[in-house]
Every structure is written in structure tokens, then in C-alpha cells.
Tab-separated table of C-alpha atoms in Angstrom:
chain	number	residue	atom	x	y	z
A	22	MET	CA	19.231	37.278	12.302
A	23	THR	CA	17.725	33.946	13.338
A	24	GLN	CA	19.345	30.976	11.662
A	25	LYS	CA	16.945	28.746	9.738
A	26	LYS	CA	16.556	25.322	11.336
A	27	SER	CA	17.640	22.255	9.399
A	28	PHE	CA	14.853	20.181	7.793
A	29	LEU	CA	16.968	17.020	7.787
A	30	ARG	CA	14.594	15.465	10.334
A	31	GLY	CA	11.743	15.967	7.889
A	32	TYR	CA	13.585	14.272	5.034
A	33	SER	CA	14.392	11.375	7.351
A	34	MET	CA	10.618	10.793	7.668
A	35	VAL	CA	10.643	10.036	3.935
A	36	VAL	CA	13.379	7.422	4.453
A	37	HIS	CA	11.474	5.897	7.365
A	38	SER	CA	8.239	5.725	5.385
A	39	PHE	CA	10.075	4.108	2.451
A	40	LEU	CA	11.317	1.373	4.804
A	41	MET	CA	7.825	0.821	6.203
A	42	TYR	CA	6.467	0.257	2.693
A	43	TRP	CA	9.423	-2.053	2.083
A	44	ILE	CA	8.095	-4.218	4.929
A	45	TYR	CA	4.634	-4.156	3.330
A	46	GLY	CA	6.067	-5.188	-0.035
A	47	THR	CA	7.983	-8.010	1.614
A	48	LEU	CA	5.061	-9.538	3.489
A	49	ILE	CA	1.821	-8.365	1.859
A	50	GLY	CA	2.731	-7.190	-1.639
A	51	GLY	CA	5.010	-9.025	-4.026
A	52	GLY	CA	6.473	-11.192	-1.287
A	53	LEU	CA	3.138	-12.826	-0.470
A	54	SER	CA	3.169	-15.227	-3.423
A	55	VAL	CA	6.692	-16.338	-2.517
A	56	ILE	CA	5.795	-16.732	1.170
A	57	VAL	CA	2.749	-18.807	0.208
A	58	ALA	CA	4.883	-20.997	-2.066
A	59	GLN	CA	7.559	-21.586	0.572
A	60	TYR	CA	5.018	-22.274	3.305
A	61	CYS	CA	3.296	-24.810	1.040
A	62	VAL	CA	6.619	-26.516	0.326
A	63	MET	CA	7.237	-26.731	4.079
A	64	THR	CA	3.740	-27.997	4.988
A	65	GLY	CA	2.478	-29.728	1.833
A	66	LEU	CA	-0.615	-27.509	1.585
A	67	ASP	CA	-2.231	-26.536	-1.739
A	68	SER	CA	-1.087	-23.079	-2.880
A	69	ASN	CA	-4.500	-22.040	-4.293
A	70	LEU	CA	-6.142	-22.909	-0.974
A	71	VAL	CA	-3.555	-20.993	1.048
A	72	THR	CA	-3.816	-17.975	-1.261
A	73	SER	CA	-7.605	-17.990	-0.927
A	74	VAL	CA	-7.618	-18.025	2.884
A	75	ASN	CA	-5.823	-14.683	2.884
A	76	THR	CA	-9.312	-13.324	2.255
A	77	VAL	CA	-10.377	-14.735	5.623
A	78	GLY	CA	-7.436	-13.056	7.305
A	79	GLY	CA	-8.171	-9.847	5.473
A	80	PHE	CA	-11.796	-9.642	6.580
A	81	LEU	CA	-10.975	-10.570	10.176
A	82	SER	CA	-8.324	-7.860	10.245
A	83	VAL	CA	-10.547	-5.053	8.903
A	84	ALA	CA	-11.485	-4.010	12.437
A	85	MET	CA	-7.790	-3.370	13.058
A	86	THR	CA	-7.754	-0.863	10.210
A	87	PHE	CA	-10.387	1.209	12.008
A	88	LEU	CA	-8.803	0.804	15.445
A	89	ILE	CA	-5.345	1.760	14.195
A	90	GLY	CA	-6.820	4.901	12.664
A	91	ARG	CA	-8.285	5.788	16.063
A	92	TRP	CA	-4.882	5.146	17.688
A	93	VAL	CA	-3.152	7.494	15.241
A	94	ILE	CA	-5.744	10.200	15.959
A	95	THR	CA	-5.374	10.053	19.736
A	96	LYS	CA	-1.751	8.996	20.268
A	97	GLY	CA	0.085	9.691	17.035
A	98	VAL	CA	2.174	7.558	14.709
A	99	ARG	CA	5.212	6.623	16.792
A	100	GLY	CA	3.745	4.067	19.204
A	101	ILE	CA	1.564	2.193	16.711
A	102	THR	CA	4.476	1.906	14.276
A	103	ALA	CA	6.670	0.237	16.885
A	104	PHE	CA	3.857	-2.002	18.123
A	105	SER	CA	2.897	-3.112	14.622
A	106	CYS	CA	6.456	-3.890	13.564
A	107	VAL	CA	7.189	-5.938	16.683
A	108	GLY	CA	3.819	-7.720	16.468
A	109	THR	CA	4.443	-8.543	12.811
A	110	ALA	CA	7.906	-9.880	13.680
A	111	VAL	CA	6.431	-12.205	16.331
A	112	GLY	CA	3.829	-13.427	13.839
A	113	LEU	CA	6.561	-14.095	11.293
A	114	CYS	CA	8.410	-16.298	13.787
A	115	VAL	CA	5.207	-18.260	14.408
A	116	LEU	CA	4.682	-18.652	10.657
A	117	GLY	CA	8.198	-20.019	10.251
A	118	ASN	CA	7.312	-22.836	12.647
A	119	GLY	CA	3.847	-23.507	11.223
A	120	THR	CA	2.624	-26.977	10.351
A	121	GLY	CA	-0.851	-26.424	8.915
A	122	LEU	CA	-3.532	-24.103	7.592
A	123	GLY	CA	-4.533	-22.784	11.023
A	124	ILE	CA	-1.147	-21.162	11.641
A	125	TYR	CA	-1.234	-19.573	8.214
A	126	ILE	CA	-4.690	-18.090	8.863
A	127	LEU	CA	-3.362	-16.689	12.154
A	128	TRP	CA	-0.423	-15.162	10.291
A	129	SER	CA	-2.787	-13.713	7.680
A	130	VAL	CA	-4.845	-11.999	10.388
A	131	VAL	CA	-1.763	-10.637	12.175
A	132	SER	CA	0.089	-9.455	9.074
A	133	GLN	CA	-2.925	-7.872	7.367
A	134	GLY	CA	-4.256	-6.440	10.601
A	135	LEU	CA	-0.996	-4.706	11.506
A	136	TYR	CA	0.258	-3.391	8.175
A	137	ASN	CA	-1.800	-0.233	8.619
A	138	GLY	CA	0.112	0.386	11.817
A	139	TYR	CA	3.440	0.724	10.071
A	140	SER	CA	2.565	1.634	6.478
A	141	PHE	CA	-0.698	2.911	4.985
A	142	THR	CA	-2.526	4.597	7.880
A	143	ALA	CA	0.428	5.584	10.022
A	144	THR	CA	3.142	6.548	7.577
A	145	ASN	CA	0.772	8.354	5.201
A	146	ALA	CA	-0.476	10.442	8.129
A	147	LEU	CA	3.155	11.225	8.914
A	148	ILE	CA	3.877	12.384	5.355
A	149	ALA	CA	0.632	14.384	5.206
A	150	ASN	CA	1.738	16.249	8.340
A	151	TRP	CA	5.274	16.956	7.128
A	152	PHE	CA	4.693	17.514	3.387
A	153	PRO	CA	1.112	18.721	2.725
A	154	ARG	CA	2.138	20.742	-0.376
A	155	LYS	CA	4.344	18.014	-1.867
A	156	LYS	CA	2.413	14.997	-0.625
A	157	GLY	CA	1.966	13.611	-4.143
A	158	TRP	CA	5.558	13.188	-5.216
A	159	VAL	CA	6.837	12.516	-1.673
A	160	MET	CA	4.379	9.626	-1.310
A	161	GLY	CA	5.490	8.541	-4.758
A	162	ILE	CA	8.929	8.047	-3.206
A	163	THR	CA	7.776	6.379	0.011
A	164	THR	CA	5.430	3.870	-1.627
A	165	ALA	CA	8.236	2.881	-3.991
A	166	GLY	CA	9.505	0.895	-1.007
A	167	MET	CA	6.929	-1.762	-1.934
A	168	MET	CA	8.646	-2.345	-5.261
A	169	ALA	CA	12.131	-2.173	-3.781
A	170	ALA	CA	11.180	-5.241	-1.735
A	171	SER	CA	10.925	-7.336	-4.917
A	172	PHE	CA	14.639	-7.192	-5.732
A	173	THR	CA	15.827	-7.246	-2.108
A	174	SER	CA	13.841	-9.110	0.557
A	175	VAL	CA	11.572	-11.078	-1.807
A	176	LEU	CA	14.599	-12.266	-3.752
A	177	PHE	CA	16.228	-13.126	-0.425
A	178	ILE	CA	13.245	-15.320	0.545
A	179	THR	CA	13.304	-17.057	-2.830
A	180	VAL	CA	17.031	-17.770	-2.940
A	181	TYR	CA	17.762	-18.570	0.687
A	182	SER	CA	14.680	-20.548	1.766
A	183	PRO	CA	15.928	-23.677	-0.068
A	184	GLN	CA	19.434	-23.139	1.341
A	185	ILE	CA	18.919	-22.305	5.025
A	186	GLY	CA	15.231	-23.186	5.415
A	187	PHE	CA	12.086	-21.077	5.405
A	188	THR	CA	12.083	-21.000	9.222
A	189	ASN	CA	15.494	-19.327	9.422
A	190	VAL	CA	14.527	-16.872	6.681
A	191	CYS	CA	11.498	-15.886	8.786
A	192	TYR	CA	13.727	-15.379	11.833
A	193	ILE	CA	16.098	-13.087	9.922
A	194	LEU	CA	13.301	-10.959	8.482
A	195	ALA	CA	11.594	-10.813	11.880
A	196	ALA	CA	14.783	-9.485	13.497
A	197	VAL	CA	15.100	-6.723	10.885
A	198	ILE	CA	11.434	-5.701	11.157
A	199	ALA	CA	11.471	-5.684	14.972
A	200	ALA	CA	14.639	-3.559	14.964
A	201	LEU	CA	13.036	-1.017	12.634
A	202	GLY	CA	10.003	-0.877	14.915
A	203	LEU	CA	12.055	-0.206	18.035
A	204	VAL	CA	14.193	2.418	16.302
A	205	SER	CA	10.966	4.161	15.253
A	206	LEU	CA	10.344	5.120	18.881
A	207	ARG	CA	13.266	7.542	18.663
A	208	TRP	CA	13.111	8.279	14.952
A	209	ILE	CA	9.522	9.417	14.365
A	210	VAL	CA	8.264	12.918	15.125
A	211	ASP	CA	4.557	13.164	14.329
A	212	THR	CA	4.467	16.763	13.125
A	213	PRO	CA	7.154	19.302	12.165
A	214	GLU	CA	5.711	21.738	14.687
A	215	GLU	CA	6.764	19.384	17.503
A	216	CYS	CA	10.438	20.072	16.793
A	217	GLY	CA	10.142	23.730	15.841
A	218	LEU	CA	9.881	23.190	12.080
A	219	LEU	CA	7.236	23.964	9.468
A	220	PRO	CA	5.351	21.790	6.939
A	221	ASP	CA	7.505	21.513	3.783
A	222	ASN	CA	9.943	23.784	5.682
A	223	LEU	CA	7.842	26.823	4.678
A	224	PRO	CA	5.176	28.865	6.490
A	225	LEU	CA	1.624	28.061	5.433
A	226	THR	CA	-0.258	30.925	3.796
A	227	ARG	CA	-3.835	31.667	4.820
A	228	LYS	CA	-5.072	30.014	1.602
A	229	GLU	CA	-2.920	26.941	2.232
A	230	ARG	CA	-4.082	26.654	5.844
A	231	GLN	CA	-7.647	26.546	4.547
A	232	ALA	CA	-6.811	24.072	1.756
A	233	PHE	CA	-4.834	21.736	4.014
A	234	GLY	CA	-7.307	21.950	6.859
A	235	GLY	CA	-4.973	23.738	9.252
A	236	THR	CA	-3.964	21.901	12.420
A	237	GLY	CA	-7.428	21.632	13.976
A	238	ARG	CA	-9.313	18.379	13.431
A	239	GLN	CA	-12.950	18.557	12.352
A	240	ASP	CA	-15.742	16.235	13.341
A	241	TRP	CA	-16.628	14.032	10.372
A	242	ARG	CA	-19.156	11.332	11.213
A	243	ALA	CA	-18.755	7.922	9.620
A	244	ARG	CA	-22.273	8.059	8.177
A	245	GLU	CA	-21.558	11.394	6.493
A	246	LEU	CA	-18.447	9.962	4.862
A	247	ILE	CA	-19.833	6.593	3.787
A	248	CYS	CA	-23.207	7.826	2.537
A	249	SER	CA	-21.849	10.683	0.428
A	250	LYS	CA	-21.345	10.250	-3.329
A	251	ASP	CA	-17.631	10.997	-3.073
A	252	GLY	CA	-17.222	8.632	-0.140
A	253	LEU	CA	-18.868	5.765	-2.027
A	254	CYS	CA	-16.839	6.523	-5.165
A	255	TYR	CA	-13.682	6.470	-3.052
A	256	ILE	CA	-14.507	3.176	-1.320
A	257	VAL	CA	-15.521	1.289	-4.454
A	258	GLY	CA	-13.262	3.068	-6.952
A	259	PHE	CA	-10.032	2.806	-5.000
A	260	GLY	CA	-11.122	-0.528	-3.530
A	261	LEU	CA	-11.246	-2.026	-7.044
A	262	LEU	CA	-7.871	-0.517	-7.918
A	263	PHE	CA	-6.544	-1.924	-4.642
A	264	ILE	CA	-7.691	-5.389	-5.736
A	265	ALA	CA	-5.897	-4.970	-9.063
A	266	THR	CA	-2.733	-3.653	-7.382
A	267	THR	CA	-2.477	-6.394	-4.781
A	268	GLY	CA	-3.734	-9.096	-7.121
A	269	GLY	CA	-1.455	-8.128	-9.989
A	270	ILE	CA	1.711	-8.633	-8.024
A	271	THR	CA	0.413	-11.528	-5.890
A	272	ALA	CA	-0.491	-13.595	-8.968
A	273	PHE	CA	2.641	-12.630	-10.902
A	274	VAL	CA	4.934	-15.496	-9.854
A	275	PRO	CA	2.406	-18.335	-10.397
A	276	TYR	CA	1.318	-16.682	-13.664
A	277	MET	CA	4.913	-16.643	-14.897
A	278	GLN	CA	5.460	-20.239	-13.753
A	279	GLU	CA	2.395	-21.149	-15.787
A	280	ARG	CA	4.188	-19.604	-18.776
A	281	GLY	CA	7.098	-22.001	-18.198
A	282	TYR	CA	9.407	-19.898	-16.011
A	283	SER	CA	11.033	-21.287	-12.859
A	284	GLN	CA	10.195	-19.659	-9.516
A	285	VAL	CA	13.631	-18.026	-9.341
A	286	ASP	CA	13.292	-16.657	-12.892
A	287	ALA	CA	9.737	-15.474	-12.162
A	288	VAL	CA	10.907	-13.582	-9.074
A	289	GLY	CA	13.756	-12.173	-11.152
A	290	LEU	CA	11.262	-10.834	-13.693
A	291	MET	CA	9.144	-9.432	-10.875
A	292	SER	CA	12.260	-7.677	-9.599
A	293	LEU	CA	12.800	-6.222	-13.057
A	294	THR	CA	9.239	-4.913	-13.201
A	295	SER	CA	9.790	-3.417	-9.759
A	296	LEU	CA	12.613	-1.290	-11.121
A	297	PHE	CA	10.117	0.180	-13.589
A	298	SER	CA	7.641	0.550	-10.722
A	299	LEU	CA	10.085	2.632	-8.704
A	300	VAL	CA	10.136	5.147	-11.527
A	301	GLY	CA	6.417	4.783	-12.242
A	302	SER	CA	5.416	5.424	-8.632
A	303	PHE	CA	7.490	8.619	-8.573
A	304	VAL	CA	6.130	9.785	-11.948
A	305	ILE	CA	2.518	9.301	-10.820
A	306	GLY	CA	3.409	11.223	-7.668
A	307	VAL	CA	4.759	14.105	-9.745
A	308	LEU	CA	1.596	14.060	-11.882
A	309	ASP	CA	-0.414	14.178	-8.652
A	310	THR	CA	1.445	17.331	-7.609
A	311	LYS	CA	1.383	18.978	-11.046
A	312	LEU	CA	-2.023	17.947	-12.448
A	313	GLY	CA	-3.969	17.152	-9.286
A	314	THR	CA	-4.900	13.880	-7.606
A	315	LYS	CA	-7.988	13.251	-9.721
A	316	LYS	CA	-6.210	13.411	-13.084
A	317	ALA	CA	-3.331	11.331	-11.732
A	318	SER	CA	-5.816	8.704	-10.471
A	319	LEU	CA	-7.551	8.510	-13.850
A	320	ILE	CA	-4.212	8.098	-15.631
A	321	PHE	CA	-3.332	5.341	-13.165
A	322	ALA	CA	-6.629	3.499	-13.759
A	323	THR	CA	-6.136	3.786	-17.529
A	324	LEU	CA	-2.691	2.177	-17.291
A	325	TYR	CA	-4.274	-0.748	-15.454
A	326	VAL	CA	-7.056	-1.191	-18.008
A	327	VAL	CA	-4.647	-1.172	-20.949
A	328	GLY	CA	-1.886	-3.124	-19.216
A	329	TYR	CA	-3.820	-5.994	-17.664
A	330	SER	CA	-6.259	-6.430	-20.544
A	331	GLY	CA	-3.358	-6.318	-22.986
A	332	ALA	CA	-1.453	-8.957	-21.026
A	333	PHE	CA	-4.450	-11.286	-21.258
A	334	ALA	CA	-4.898	-10.643	-24.982
A	335	LEU	CA	-1.223	-11.460	-25.640
A	336	THR	CA	-0.908	-14.381	-23.193
A	337	GLY	CA	-0.437	-16.891	-26.024
A	338	THR	CA	2.635	-15.081	-27.347
A	339	GLU	CA	6.112	-16.043	-26.225
A	340	ARG	CA	7.175	-12.828	-24.480
A	341	LEU	CA	5.087	-10.022	-25.943
A	342	PHE	CA	2.563	-10.314	-23.102
A	343	LEU	CA	5.207	-8.915	-20.749
A	344	LEU	CA	5.084	-5.456	-22.340
A	345	PRO	CA	1.504	-4.512	-21.350
A	346	LEU	CA	1.934	-6.317	-18.027
A	347	TRP	CA	4.969	-4.165	-17.259
A	348	LEU	CA	2.969	-1.091	-18.289
A	349	ALA	CA	0.435	-1.856	-15.559
A	350	MET	CA	2.901	-2.937	-12.897
A	351	ALA	CA	5.198	0.043	-13.563
A	352	SER	CA	2.593	2.209	-11.828
A	353	GLY	CA	1.659	-0.365	-9.179
A	354	GLY	CA	2.909	1.538	-6.150
A	355	ALA	CA	0.883	4.612	-7.066
A	356	ASN	CA	-2.358	3.246	-5.606
A	357	ALA	CA	-1.086	3.647	-2.053
A	358	ASN	CA	-0.034	7.279	-2.439
A	359	LEU	CA	-3.088	8.255	-4.504
A	360	MET	CA	-5.477	6.795	-1.918
A	361	ALA	CA	-3.787	8.870	0.763
A	362	SER	CA	-3.322	11.993	-1.327
A	363	ALA	CA	-6.994	12.015	-2.313
A	364	LEU	CA	-8.113	12.188	1.315
A	365	VAL	CA	-5.610	14.898	2.214
A	366	SER	CA	-6.907	16.914	-0.748
A	367	GLN	CA	-10.556	16.323	0.179
A	368	TYR	CA	-10.435	16.567	3.977
A	369	GLY	CA	-7.130	18.218	4.990
A	370	ARG	CA	-3.980	17.025	6.767
A	371	ALA	CA	-5.433	17.278	10.282
A	372	ASN	CA	-8.454	15.143	9.362
A	373	TYR	CA	-6.554	12.552	7.354
A	374	ALA	CA	-6.264	9.826	10.022
A	375	SER	CA	-9.916	10.035	11.133
A	376	VAL	CA	-11.300	10.018	7.590
A	377	TRP	CA	-8.842	7.358	6.433
A	378	SER	CA	-9.880	5.023	9.244
A	379	VAL	CA	-13.425	5.040	7.845
A	380	LEU	CA	-13.041	5.212	4.063
A	381	PHE	CA	-9.934	3.062	3.799
A	382	THR	CA	-11.651	0.440	5.951
A	383	GLY	CA	-14.411	0.324	3.343
A	384	ALA	CA	-11.915	0.077	0.482
A	385	SER	CA	-10.058	-2.671	2.370
A	386	LEU	CA	-13.241	-4.741	2.608
A	387	ILE	CA	-13.360	-4.753	-1.181
A	388	ARG	CA	-9.615	-5.298	-1.565
A	389	ASN	CA	-9.766	-8.373	0.674
A	390	LEU	CA	-11.748	-10.181	-2.024
A	391	CYS	CA	-8.535	-10.209	-4.041
A	392	TYR	CA	-7.103	-13.486	-2.724
A	393	LEU	CA	-10.407	-15.328	-3.010
A	394	LEU	CA	-10.772	-14.084	-6.581
A	395	ILE	CA	-7.265	-15.237	-7.502
A	396	GLY	CA	-7.702	-18.704	-6.026
A	397	ALA	CA	-11.235	-19.180	-7.379
A	398	SER	CA	-10.481	-17.849	-10.861
A	399	ALA	CA	-7.298	-19.882	-11.223
A	400	SER	CA	-9.011	-23.052	-9.976
A	401	LEU	CA	-12.159	-22.684	-12.115
A	402	SER	CA	-10.495	-21.554	-15.343
A	403	GLY	CA	-7.280	-23.530	-14.918
A	404	THR	CA	-5.172	-20.477	-15.783
A	405	TYR	CA	-3.934	-17.299	-14.131
A	406	ALA	CA	-4.342	-15.408	-17.429
A	407	ARG	CA	-8.061	-14.825	-16.812
A	408	VAL	CA	-7.195	-13.284	-13.460
A	409	TYR	CA	-5.410	-10.467	-15.277
A	410	LEU	CA	-8.341	-9.927	-17.628
A	411	PHE	CA	-10.541	-9.488	-14.571
A	412	TRP	CA	-8.134	-6.882	-13.137
A	413	GLY	CA	-8.464	-4.927	-16.388
A	414	VAL	CA	-12.267	-5.027	-16.271
A	415	ILE	CA	-12.601	-3.862	-12.670
A	416	SER	CA	-10.051	-1.094	-13.316
A	417	ALA	CA	-12.380	0.223	-16.028
A	418	PHE	CA	-15.213	0.397	-13.472
A	419	SER	CA	-12.849	2.192	-11.119
A	420	PHE	CA	-12.040	4.782	-13.797
A	421	VAL	CA	-15.722	5.644	-14.152
A	422	LEU	CA	-16.283	5.989	-10.404
A	423	LEU	CA	-13.229	8.192	-9.855
A	424	ALA	CA	-14.199	10.353	-12.833
A	425	LEU	CA	-17.549	11.020	-11.097
A	426	SER	CA	-15.898	11.971	-7.804
A	427	ASN	CA	-15.007	15.467	-6.574
A	428	PHE	CA	-11.430	15.646	-5.236
A	429	LYS	CA	-11.605	19.234	-3.905
A	430	TYR	CA	-11.289	20.162	-0.224
A	431	ARG	CA	-14.504	20.393	1.741
A	432	PRO	CA	-15.074	21.337	5.430
A	433	ALA	CA	-17.120	19.192	7.753
A	434	PRO	CA	-20.892	19.983	7.693
A	435	ARG	CA	-20.725	21.466	11.207
A	436	ALA	CA	-17.413	23.315	10.708
């Protein structure tokens, strides 16, 4: 009797993906507001201006989103993960020695251009290959790495930058990120079939092979994806939720400081919300698996509408505004896994990277307005509270668009 092979290698992909989202949370998610604040302290720049120029970096880096998707299709996940981590580490060292706005814009381009190489595009493709049946709740675990950053690396930046200097903090983080990138060259295996294993450690039935798209990639043209109703609903619907996700956590620290909290206390509260988010991300992932990606996405959008709008309505209260804000942020990591899970459901595991490189690029174009909207809204209204009202409004639009979309698998027109 043939002994069943161990699936430990497959579970290690979950750990690796969690760490990659931890890097994202450190540099692009919750850590961004802290990095902006520390860089402004070091250079004397205005924080609203620096936050706004992240939009410039985001738009300039959109081409990288498409190119990284092409890399994953042709060469797999391993090489781009290592390259992106090392490139990000080099950029972080440059940022730590920056003296003006130009260096920060360069960092914004590098960091936002490469995050798809270690997190969203690459690691989601990895999970889709290894766990097509359980992609929802597994991605709920991996994307929780974004929230874990709040009470680890983000807290480290906040506490130690005044003590050892922002430059040295950048060096330490760069060393950790580069090490993870180099280890990835030996750690990552793109598909379970490469090491004699099976997706989810179980044979795929004929029905499942059809639903997950098998292992053969189909030819989806960019025009067919972008011009379809479901493609447009995905780009705009998830793009708006992406704005609310990134913007909610990016504006959190200055919003709390506006309420009278110190930066350390604000980061502490963000860390507390991240503990809720760890659970929330997993719960949304379970709902994805049990109820389907569409229902889970609509529940997620509803939490944003209620949470962010409620936080604005209760802003004048002493602490009551935190309750709806926590409601929204408790599910914050779910956007990343739902965006990926939706495309696996609609186009199959083998087509994920090619379709993602097109549709996620479109959603990223919308998401990149986030930083401009934060800076402009805060400057014009004089308060970060209105920023959260705006997140609630656009989440309502997102709900409508996702409700109109079909999340079922479909073959390519020429398949």
C-alpha cells in the first residue's frame, strides 16, 4: 500500500503567504501613515502633501501590476517574490536616507510597484494553486498578516524611530524583508503537482476540475475582460472597496490624533483593531467558503457602509465613534482575499494570474486615488472625519455593483 505523502509543504505556503501580507501591512497598509509621519519628522515635509503624492507613486506603478502578472504566468511565483522583496528592501534603505519629496516619490513608486510581486498577485496565485477548494478561508488566514503588522512591525516603527532613528529602523526592516525574499527561493513551490502532491491534498473530481479550470490556461483577451459587465463591476466595485480598505487604515492614526490621542496611543488603538481584524478576516474567509464569494463580498461591503458612516455620525462623542469604526476595520483584511477568490471562482485557478493582471490593474487605478482623496479631503474640510463618511458612501456604491455581478465560473469564449 502506497504511503500518503505529507502535505506539510502545502501548509507552509500558508505561513509564507501570511508573512508576505505582513510586509504589505508594514509598508503599504497600516504602516504607511506611521512611515509618512516619521519621514516628515526627519525631513520637515507636510504630512498631507506626502500622503497625497502616494497617488503619484501608485499610478506610476500600475504598469508593474500588469508586468508582474505576466511574470507569474510565464515563470511562476518564486522568482518574482524574491526579486520584489529584495527590491523593496533596497528602496527602504534609500527612504531611510531621504532628504526631500523626490526620494519619497521614488519610494512610493518602488513600494507600490513591487507589492504585487510578493503579496497580492504572487501569493494569491500560490494559494489558488494549492487550495482551490478552501481558497476562501485559507486566504482569510494569509491576508490576516496585514493586520498582524499593526501590533508588530508598525508598533516597532512607532516606538523605536524616536529612540534609534528612522534610518536605522528602515535598515532593520530592510534586512528582514530581504532575508524573507531570499529564503523564498528555496521555500516556494508553485503548484502541489510539482512535488507529487494534490490541491488541498485530495484528488480533483471531474466536476471540480471543470469548476476550478483544471491546469490548462485559457486565452482571455484583455478587451473581453474589461468590456464585460462582470469585469467592469469587478474593477469599479472592488476598486472602491480597495480605496476604503487602504484609506481606512491609512487615515486611522491622524484621525485618532485629531481626536486628541498621541501617536503612540493611536498606533496602540490601531493594533487593538487589528486583533479584531485577524478574526474578522478569517470569518469572512469562512463565509466565502460556506456561502460563496458573492454573499461574502456583499456582507463585507455592508460592514463598511455601516462602520464608516457610523464612525462619522458619532465623531463628536468621546469614544463611542470607535465601535462602528472597529466594526468596519475588523473585516479590513477581507478585501484582499475576496478580490482573489472572486477571480478564482469566475475564471479558474489556472487562469487566475492572467485575469488578475488585467482586472486587478483596473481596480488598482481606482484604489490609487485613495491617498489624493485623504489629503484633499482633510485639507479642504479641516478634519479626517469626513474622509470616513466618504468611505461609507463609496462602499454603498460598491455593494450595488457587486450585487449586479455574476460570480460563477465561465470558460473563455474560444474555449
